[in-house]
Short mmCIF file of C-alpha atoms and ligand atoms in Angstrom, two decimals:
data_model
loop_
_atom_site.label_atom_id
_atom_site.label_comp_id
_atom_site.label_asym_id
_atom_site.label_seq_id
_atom_site.Cartn_x
_atom_site.Cartn_y
_atom_site.Cartn_z
CA MET G 1 96.29 120.06 174.26
CA LYS G 2 95.28 118.63 170.89
CA ALA G 3 91.86 119.45 169.47
CA ALA G 4 89.95 119.18 166.17
CA VAL G 5 89.20 122.82 165.34
CA TYR G 6 86.57 123.54 162.69
CA ARG G 7 86.80 126.92 160.97
CA GLY G 8 84.42 126.52 158.02
CA LYS G 9 83.84 124.47 154.87
CA GLY G 10 86.85 122.22 154.21
CA LEU G 11 88.67 123.74 157.17
CA LEU G 12 89.18 121.23 159.93
CA SER G 13 92.54 120.53 161.50
CA VAL G 14 94.00 118.94 164.58
CA GLU G 15 95.84 121.73 166.37
CA ASP G 16 97.60 122.55 169.61
CA VAL G 17 95.26 124.82 171.54
CA PRO G 18 95.19 126.01 175.16
CA ARG G 19 93.53 123.61 177.61
CA PRO G 20 90.12 124.95 178.77
CA ASP G 21 90.16 127.17 181.86
CA PRO G 22 89.57 125.41 185.20
CA PRO G 23 85.84 124.67 185.55
CA VAL G 24 83.63 127.32 187.18
CA GLU G 25 80.15 127.06 188.74
CA ASP G 26 78.44 123.89 187.45
CA GLU G 27 81.13 122.98 184.92
CA VAL G 28 83.03 119.71 184.85
CA GLN G 29 86.38 119.38 183.09
CA VAL G 30 86.51 116.01 181.38
CA ARG G 31 89.65 114.28 180.12
CA VAL G 32 88.26 112.71 176.97
CA THR G 33 89.01 109.03 176.34
CA ARG G 34 86.88 108.34 173.26
CA ALA G 35 84.84 110.44 170.85
CA ALA G 36 82.77 109.04 168.01
CA VAL G 37 82.54 110.88 164.70
CA CYS G 38 79.05 111.83 163.53
CA GLY G 39 77.72 112.34 160.01
CA THR G 40 77.01 115.90 161.14
CA ASP G 41 80.76 116.48 161.66
CA SER G 42 81.59 115.38 158.15
CA ALA G 43 78.64 117.33 156.68
CA GLU G 44 79.91 120.50 158.38
CA TRP G 45 83.35 119.93 156.84
CA ASP G 46 81.89 119.05 153.42
CA HIS G 47 79.26 121.78 153.02
CA GLY G 48 78.94 123.72 156.27
CA PRO G 49 78.71 125.63 158.40
CA LEU G 50 75.11 124.47 158.79
CA LEU G 51 74.69 123.84 162.51
CA THR G 52 78.05 124.93 163.87
CA ILE G 53 79.26 128.36 164.90
CA PRO G 54 82.97 128.32 163.90
CA PRO G 55 85.59 128.43 165.10
CA VAL G 56 84.61 125.52 167.33
CA ILE G 57 86.12 122.26 168.56
CA LEU G 58 83.96 119.46 167.12
CA GLY G 59 82.82 116.31 168.98
CA HIS G 60 79.34 115.80 170.46
CA GLU G 61 79.62 112.03 171.06
CA PHE G 62 82.23 111.62 173.77
CA THR G 63 83.12 109.94 177.01
CA GLY G 64 85.92 110.48 179.48
CA ILE G 65 87.12 110.82 183.03
CA VAL G 66 86.27 113.71 185.33
CA ASP G 67 89.45 115.75 185.82
CA SER G 68 88.12 118.58 187.99
CA ILE G 69 84.78 120.10 188.99
CA GLY G 70 83.36 123.57 189.50
CA PRO G 71 82.39 124.68 193.04
CA SER G 72 78.63 124.05 192.63
CA VAL G 73 78.92 120.59 191.08
CA THR G 74 77.42 117.72 193.06
CA GLY G 75 77.24 114.09 192.01
CA PHE G 76 80.58 113.92 190.21
CA SER G 77 84.12 113.58 191.54
CA PRO G 78 87.52 113.52 189.85
CA GLY G 79 88.15 110.04 188.46
CA ASP G 80 84.50 109.29 187.63
CA ARG G 81 83.80 107.86 184.18
CA VAL G 82 81.19 109.99 182.44
CA VAL G 83 79.43 110.25 179.12
CA ALA G 84 78.00 113.43 177.62
CA GLY G 85 74.52 113.97 176.25
CA ALA G 86 76.07 117.07 174.66
CA GLY G 87 72.83 119.11 174.56
CA VAL G 88 72.87 122.13 176.86
CA SER G 89 69.40 123.33 177.92
CA CYS G 90 68.40 126.16 180.28
CA GLY G 91 66.03 124.22 182.56
CA GLU G 92 63.67 127.17 182.82
CA CYS G 93 61.90 127.86 179.52
CA GLU G 94 58.48 126.50 178.53
CA TRP G 95 60.02 123.50 176.75
CA CYS G 96 62.45 122.61 179.52
CA SER G 97 59.60 122.90 182.06
CA SER G 98 57.57 120.35 180.12
CA GLY G 99 60.49 117.94 179.83
CA ARG G 100 61.24 118.67 176.19
CA THR G 101 64.76 119.86 176.86
CA ASN G 102 65.85 119.10 173.29
CA LEU G 103 63.59 121.97 172.17
CA CYS G 104 64.93 124.44 174.76
CA SER G 105 64.69 128.03 173.55
CA SER G 106 68.44 128.45 174.08
CA TYR G 107 69.51 124.89 173.17
CA GLN G 108 73.17 124.50 172.27
CA THR G 109 75.24 121.43 171.61
CA LEU G 110 78.80 120.81 172.75
CA GLY G 111 80.82 120.20 169.61
CA LEU G 112 78.52 122.25 167.37
CA GLN G 113 77.98 125.69 168.86
CA ILE G 114 80.31 125.37 171.86
CA ASP G 115 83.63 123.52 172.14
CA GLY G 116 83.20 119.74 172.16
CA GLY G 117 85.02 116.52 172.84
CA LEU G 118 87.26 115.82 169.87
CA ALA G 119 90.01 117.13 172.13
CA ASP G 120 92.09 116.02 175.10
CA TYR G 121 89.93 118.06 177.50
CA VAL G 122 86.47 119.65 177.39
CA ASN G 123 84.42 121.67 179.85
CA ALA G 124 80.79 120.51 180.08
CA PRO G 125 77.90 121.55 182.32
CA ALA G 126 77.31 118.83 184.93
CA SER G 127 73.70 118.60 183.72
CA THR G 128 74.92 117.17 180.39
CA LEU G 129 76.88 114.33 181.98
CA MET G 130 75.95 110.88 183.24
CA LEU G 131 78.06 108.27 185.07
CA VAL G 132 79.06 105.27 182.95
CA PRO G 133 78.31 101.84 184.46
CA ASP G 134 81.43 99.73 185.17
CA ASP G 135 80.39 97.10 182.64
CA VAL G 136 80.14 99.58 179.76
CA SER G 137 83.60 100.07 178.21
CA ASP G 138 85.00 103.42 177.05
CA ASP G 139 84.58 102.26 173.45
CA GLU G 140 80.92 101.44 174.06
CA ALA G 141 80.23 104.64 175.99
CA ALA G 142 81.36 106.65 172.95
CA LEU G 143 78.16 105.43 171.27
CA ALA G 144 75.81 106.49 174.07
CA GLN G 145 74.85 109.84 172.50
CA PRO G 146 73.91 108.55 169.01
CA GLN G 147 72.13 105.55 170.56
CA SER G 148 70.25 107.99 172.78
CA VAL G 149 69.15 109.97 169.72
CA ALA G 150 67.81 106.69 168.32
CA MET G 151 66.02 105.84 171.59
CA HIS G 152 64.30 109.23 171.36
CA ALA G 153 63.34 108.67 167.71
CA VAL G 154 61.79 105.28 168.38
CA ARG G 155 59.93 106.66 171.38
CA ARG G 156 58.60 109.50 169.18
CA SER G 157 57.39 106.94 166.62
CA GLY G 158 55.14 105.41 169.29
CA VAL G 159 55.77 101.94 167.83
CA ALA G 160 54.36 99.11 169.97
CA SER G 161 56.02 95.71 170.23
CA GLU G 162 53.29 93.91 168.27
CA GLU G 163 53.30 96.40 165.40
CA MET G 164 55.02 95.95 162.05
CA CYS G 165 57.80 98.52 161.74
CA VAL G 166 59.86 99.41 158.68
CA VAL G 167 63.15 101.29 159.04
CA LEU G 168 64.19 102.94 155.81
CA GLY G 169 67.97 103.35 155.76
CA ALA G 170 70.23 101.11 157.85
CA GLY G 171 73.39 103.24 157.71
CA GLY G 172 74.35 106.01 160.15
CA ILE G 173 71.51 106.74 162.56
CA GLY G 174 69.41 103.97 160.95
CA ALA G 175 71.57 101.25 162.50
CA PHE G 176 71.11 102.78 165.96
CA ILE G 177 67.35 103.04 165.33
CA ILE G 178 67.15 99.34 164.50
CA SER G 179 68.96 98.59 167.75
CA ALA G 180 66.60 100.92 169.66
CA ALA G 181 63.48 99.36 168.11
CA ARG G 182 64.78 95.91 168.99
CA ALA G 183 65.35 97.07 172.58
CA ARG G 184 61.75 98.27 172.63
CA GLY G 185 60.65 94.75 171.78
CA VAL G 186 59.51 95.33 168.20
CA GLY G 187 59.32 91.81 166.74
CA GLN G 188 58.45 92.53 163.13
CA LEU G 189 61.29 94.86 162.28
CA ILE G 190 62.02 95.25 158.59
CA ALA G 191 65.16 97.09 157.44
CA LEU G 192 65.40 98.52 153.93
CA ASP G 193 68.55 99.84 152.32
CA ILE G 194 70.43 99.90 149.03
CA ASP G 195 73.68 98.58 150.51
CA ALA G 196 74.21 94.87 151.21
CA GLU G 197 76.73 95.43 154.01
CA ARG G 198 74.44 97.83 155.85
CA LEU G 199 71.62 95.29 155.55
CA GLU G 200 73.90 92.64 157.02
CA THR G 201 74.56 94.99 159.94
CA ALA G 202 70.80 95.51 160.32
CA ALA G 203 70.26 91.75 160.56
CA ARG G 204 72.97 91.45 163.22
CA LEU G 205 71.28 94.26 165.17
CA GLY G 206 68.03 92.31 165.25
CA ALA G 207 66.07 93.21 162.12
CA SER G 208 63.69 90.30 161.45
CA LYS G 209 63.86 90.89 157.70
CA THR G 210 66.15 92.89 155.42
CA VAL G 211 65.35 94.02 151.89
CA ASP G 212 67.67 95.48 149.25
CA VAL G 213 65.64 98.22 147.58
CA SER G 214 68.19 99.35 144.99
CA GLY G 215 66.46 99.88 141.65
CA VAL G 216 63.01 98.79 142.83
CA ASP G 217 59.79 100.71 143.46
CA LEU G 218 59.96 101.64 147.13
CA VAL G 219 56.22 101.57 147.79
CA GLU G 220 55.83 98.12 146.22
CA ALA G 221 58.90 96.87 148.07
CA ILE G 222 57.54 98.04 151.45
CA ARG G 223 54.16 96.41 150.81
CA ALA G 224 55.78 93.19 149.58
CA ALA G 225 58.00 93.01 152.65
CA THR G 226 55.16 93.68 155.09
CA SER G 227 51.52 93.36 154.06
CA PRO G 228 49.34 94.52 151.15
CA ASP G 229 47.94 97.07 153.64
CA GLY G 230 51.42 98.30 154.50
CA PRO G 231 53.18 98.42 157.89
CA HIS G 232 51.87 100.21 161.00
CA VAL G 233 54.95 102.36 161.33
CA ILE G 234 57.67 103.52 158.95
CA ILE G 235 60.78 105.28 160.24
CA GLU G 236 62.43 107.31 157.47
CA ALA G 237 66.13 107.58 158.26
CA THR G 238 67.69 108.31 154.86
CA GLY G 239 66.83 111.93 154.10
CA ALA G 240 66.59 110.89 150.43
CA PRO G 241 64.42 113.33 148.43
CA HIS G 242 61.80 110.77 147.32
CA ALA G 243 61.62 108.85 150.62
CA PRO G 244 58.95 110.76 152.62
CA ALA G 245 56.37 110.60 149.81
CA ALA G 246 56.99 106.86 149.40
CA CYS G 247 56.58 106.33 153.17
CA PHE G 248 53.29 108.27 153.24
CA GLU G 249 51.97 106.15 150.38
CA ALA G 250 53.22 102.80 151.65
CA VAL G 251 52.20 103.06 155.30
CA ARG G 252 48.99 101.41 156.48
CA LYS G 253 45.78 103.45 156.77
CA GLY G 254 45.88 105.13 160.17
CA GLY G 255 49.59 104.31 160.38
CA ARG G 256 52.47 106.50 161.44
CA VAL G 257 55.52 107.85 159.65
CA LEU G 258 58.44 109.21 161.65
CA LEU G 259 60.80 111.51 159.79
CA VAL G 260 64.37 111.28 161.06
CA GLY G 261 66.38 112.01 157.91
CA LEU G 262 66.82 115.69 157.19
CA GLN G 263 65.62 116.90 153.80
CA GLY G 264 67.87 119.32 151.94
CA ALA G 265 64.97 121.20 150.29
CA PRO G 266 61.14 121.49 150.36
CA ARG G 267 59.34 118.47 148.82
CA GLU G 268 55.98 118.07 147.11
CA ILE G 269 53.62 115.86 149.16
CA ASP G 270 50.13 114.55 148.30
CA LEU G 271 48.36 115.96 151.36
CA PHE G 272 44.94 114.79 150.12
CA ALA G 273 46.04 111.15 150.22
CA LEU G 274 47.67 111.72 153.60
CA THR G 275 44.48 113.22 155.09
CA VAL G 276 41.90 110.73 153.79
CA ARG G 277 44.03 107.83 155.06
CA GLU G 278 44.55 109.46 158.48
CA VAL G 279 48.29 108.99 158.26
CA GLU G 280 50.14 110.46 161.23
CA VAL G 281 53.41 112.23 160.56
CA THR G 282 55.83 112.70 163.42
CA THR G 283 59.30 114.22 163.58
CA THR G 284 62.20 113.90 165.98
CA LEU G 285 65.25 115.91 166.96
CA ALA G 286 68.26 115.01 169.10
CA HIS G 287 67.28 113.40 172.42
CA VAL G 288 65.97 114.14 175.90
CA PHE G 289 68.89 113.59 178.26
CA ALA G 290 66.76 112.65 181.28
CA GLU G 291 64.71 110.02 179.42
CA ASP G 292 66.89 108.61 176.69
CA LEU G 293 70.54 108.49 177.79
CA ALA G 294 70.14 105.96 180.60
CA ASP G 295 68.14 103.68 178.27
CA SER G 296 70.91 104.04 175.73
CA LEU G 297 73.59 102.98 178.23
CA GLU G 298 71.43 99.97 179.09
CA VAL G 299 71.34 98.95 175.41
CA LEU G 300 75.11 99.31 175.22
CA ARG G 301 75.50 97.25 178.39
CA THR G 302 73.29 94.40 177.18
CA THR G 303 74.11 94.12 173.46
CA ASP G 304 77.19 93.87 171.25
CA LEU G 305 76.28 97.10 169.46
CA PHE G 306 79.85 98.40 169.41
CA ASP G 307 81.20 95.27 167.67
CA VAL G 308 78.45 95.40 165.07
CA VAL G 309 78.38 99.10 164.12
CA VAL G 310 81.95 100.31 164.61
CA ASP G 311 84.23 100.05 161.60
CA LYS G 312 87.44 101.25 163.21
CA VAL G 313 89.08 103.12 166.07
CA ILE G 314 91.60 105.79 165.03
CA GLY G 315 93.84 108.42 166.63
CA LEU G 316 92.90 112.11 166.58
CA ASP G 317 95.59 112.88 164.00
CA GLN G 318 93.81 110.62 161.49
CA LEU G 319 90.46 112.36 161.95
CA VAL G 320 90.19 114.09 158.56
CA ASP G 321 91.79 111.44 156.34
CA GLU G 322 90.39 108.34 158.05
CA ALA G 323 86.94 109.58 159.11
CA ILE G 324 85.68 112.97 157.96
CA ARG G 325 86.69 112.69 154.29
CA PRO G 326 85.61 109.04 153.70
CA MET G 327 82.31 109.77 155.45
CA ALA G 328 81.67 112.80 153.22
CA GLU G 329 82.52 110.68 150.17
CA ARG G 330 80.22 107.91 151.43
CA ARG G 331 83.11 105.43 151.52
CA ALA G 332 82.98 104.85 155.30
CA LYS G 333 81.77 101.37 156.24
CA GLY G 334 80.47 102.05 159.72
CA LYS G 335 80.85 104.19 162.78
CA ILE G 336 84.34 105.57 163.46
CA VAL G 337 85.58 106.19 167.00
CA VAL G 338 88.59 108.33 167.96
CA ASP G 339 90.76 107.08 170.83
CA LEU G 340 92.08 110.21 172.57
CA THR G 341 94.42 108.20 174.79
CA ARG G 342 96.62 107.16 171.84
ZN1 ZN W 401 75.63 113.20 166.07
ZN1 ZN W 402 65.13 125.74 178.16
#
């Protein structure tokens, strides 16, 4: 079968590899139909390995058809359309027991540490799979995992529908977060970015206001777009070095800042100002399969998210030239989906 094999920095190629062994125990063998490409995939190619353990087949955002099942699998049959949450958790540790499966002490992700879905076939534990509703297309289902990560982020932010919420960064995960906040009923949803096209996408996804913040003071821009007191919630989705400090300063007294974007190095923060204003700082990682993935499928079923965020659908052979490289060079215009049936 064909698969995108990652072997280290700059080393990613589509190769002929053996098909996975027939599924054992609780494994399901999935014939992949679509797999979306994540910023993480291109970051691993550009300056990894960071999260991956090479050699590994990439692809943690995929959907497909059940080909065969292991002897202890219940709930899935050959022919079923499924989508993967991709996170593999043990179900037994302290974190799994309290429902925080994304923090499992032995957490692994298909497509990062174990072989994933940028391939014709992949073996996945049944616990990582969910049936796809008939009225969600294969294209749409390819976005279920990133949308689920956004559902988790917005849930972690605790934002209520009547609160003013700023999303900093409308590209990549930011677009999915805007869609998730809209689904949660947030009415005053302000998207900030430095790219006009991404802001246009944000507006189509339901942002009530969009602001181009290129070359302006971020704190002043956030206050001007919301209120002199600042918004109740700011979701930082850029990972830009100066962004967290600006969020902490711009948020309302007693407000909340959710950090989504990953920082490449330690940053200096004015903790005095943070403390005396009782600013709450929250973080988020991946998603909780049991809580977020079904909500994500519901968003995909009820919105035109795919049409708005997806730039193009390509074949697996074009993966590096048409997706990974342009994404690393920040030339990609939106989400890119690979059609494995081509
Ligand atoms: Zn991802
Ligand atoms: Zn666990």
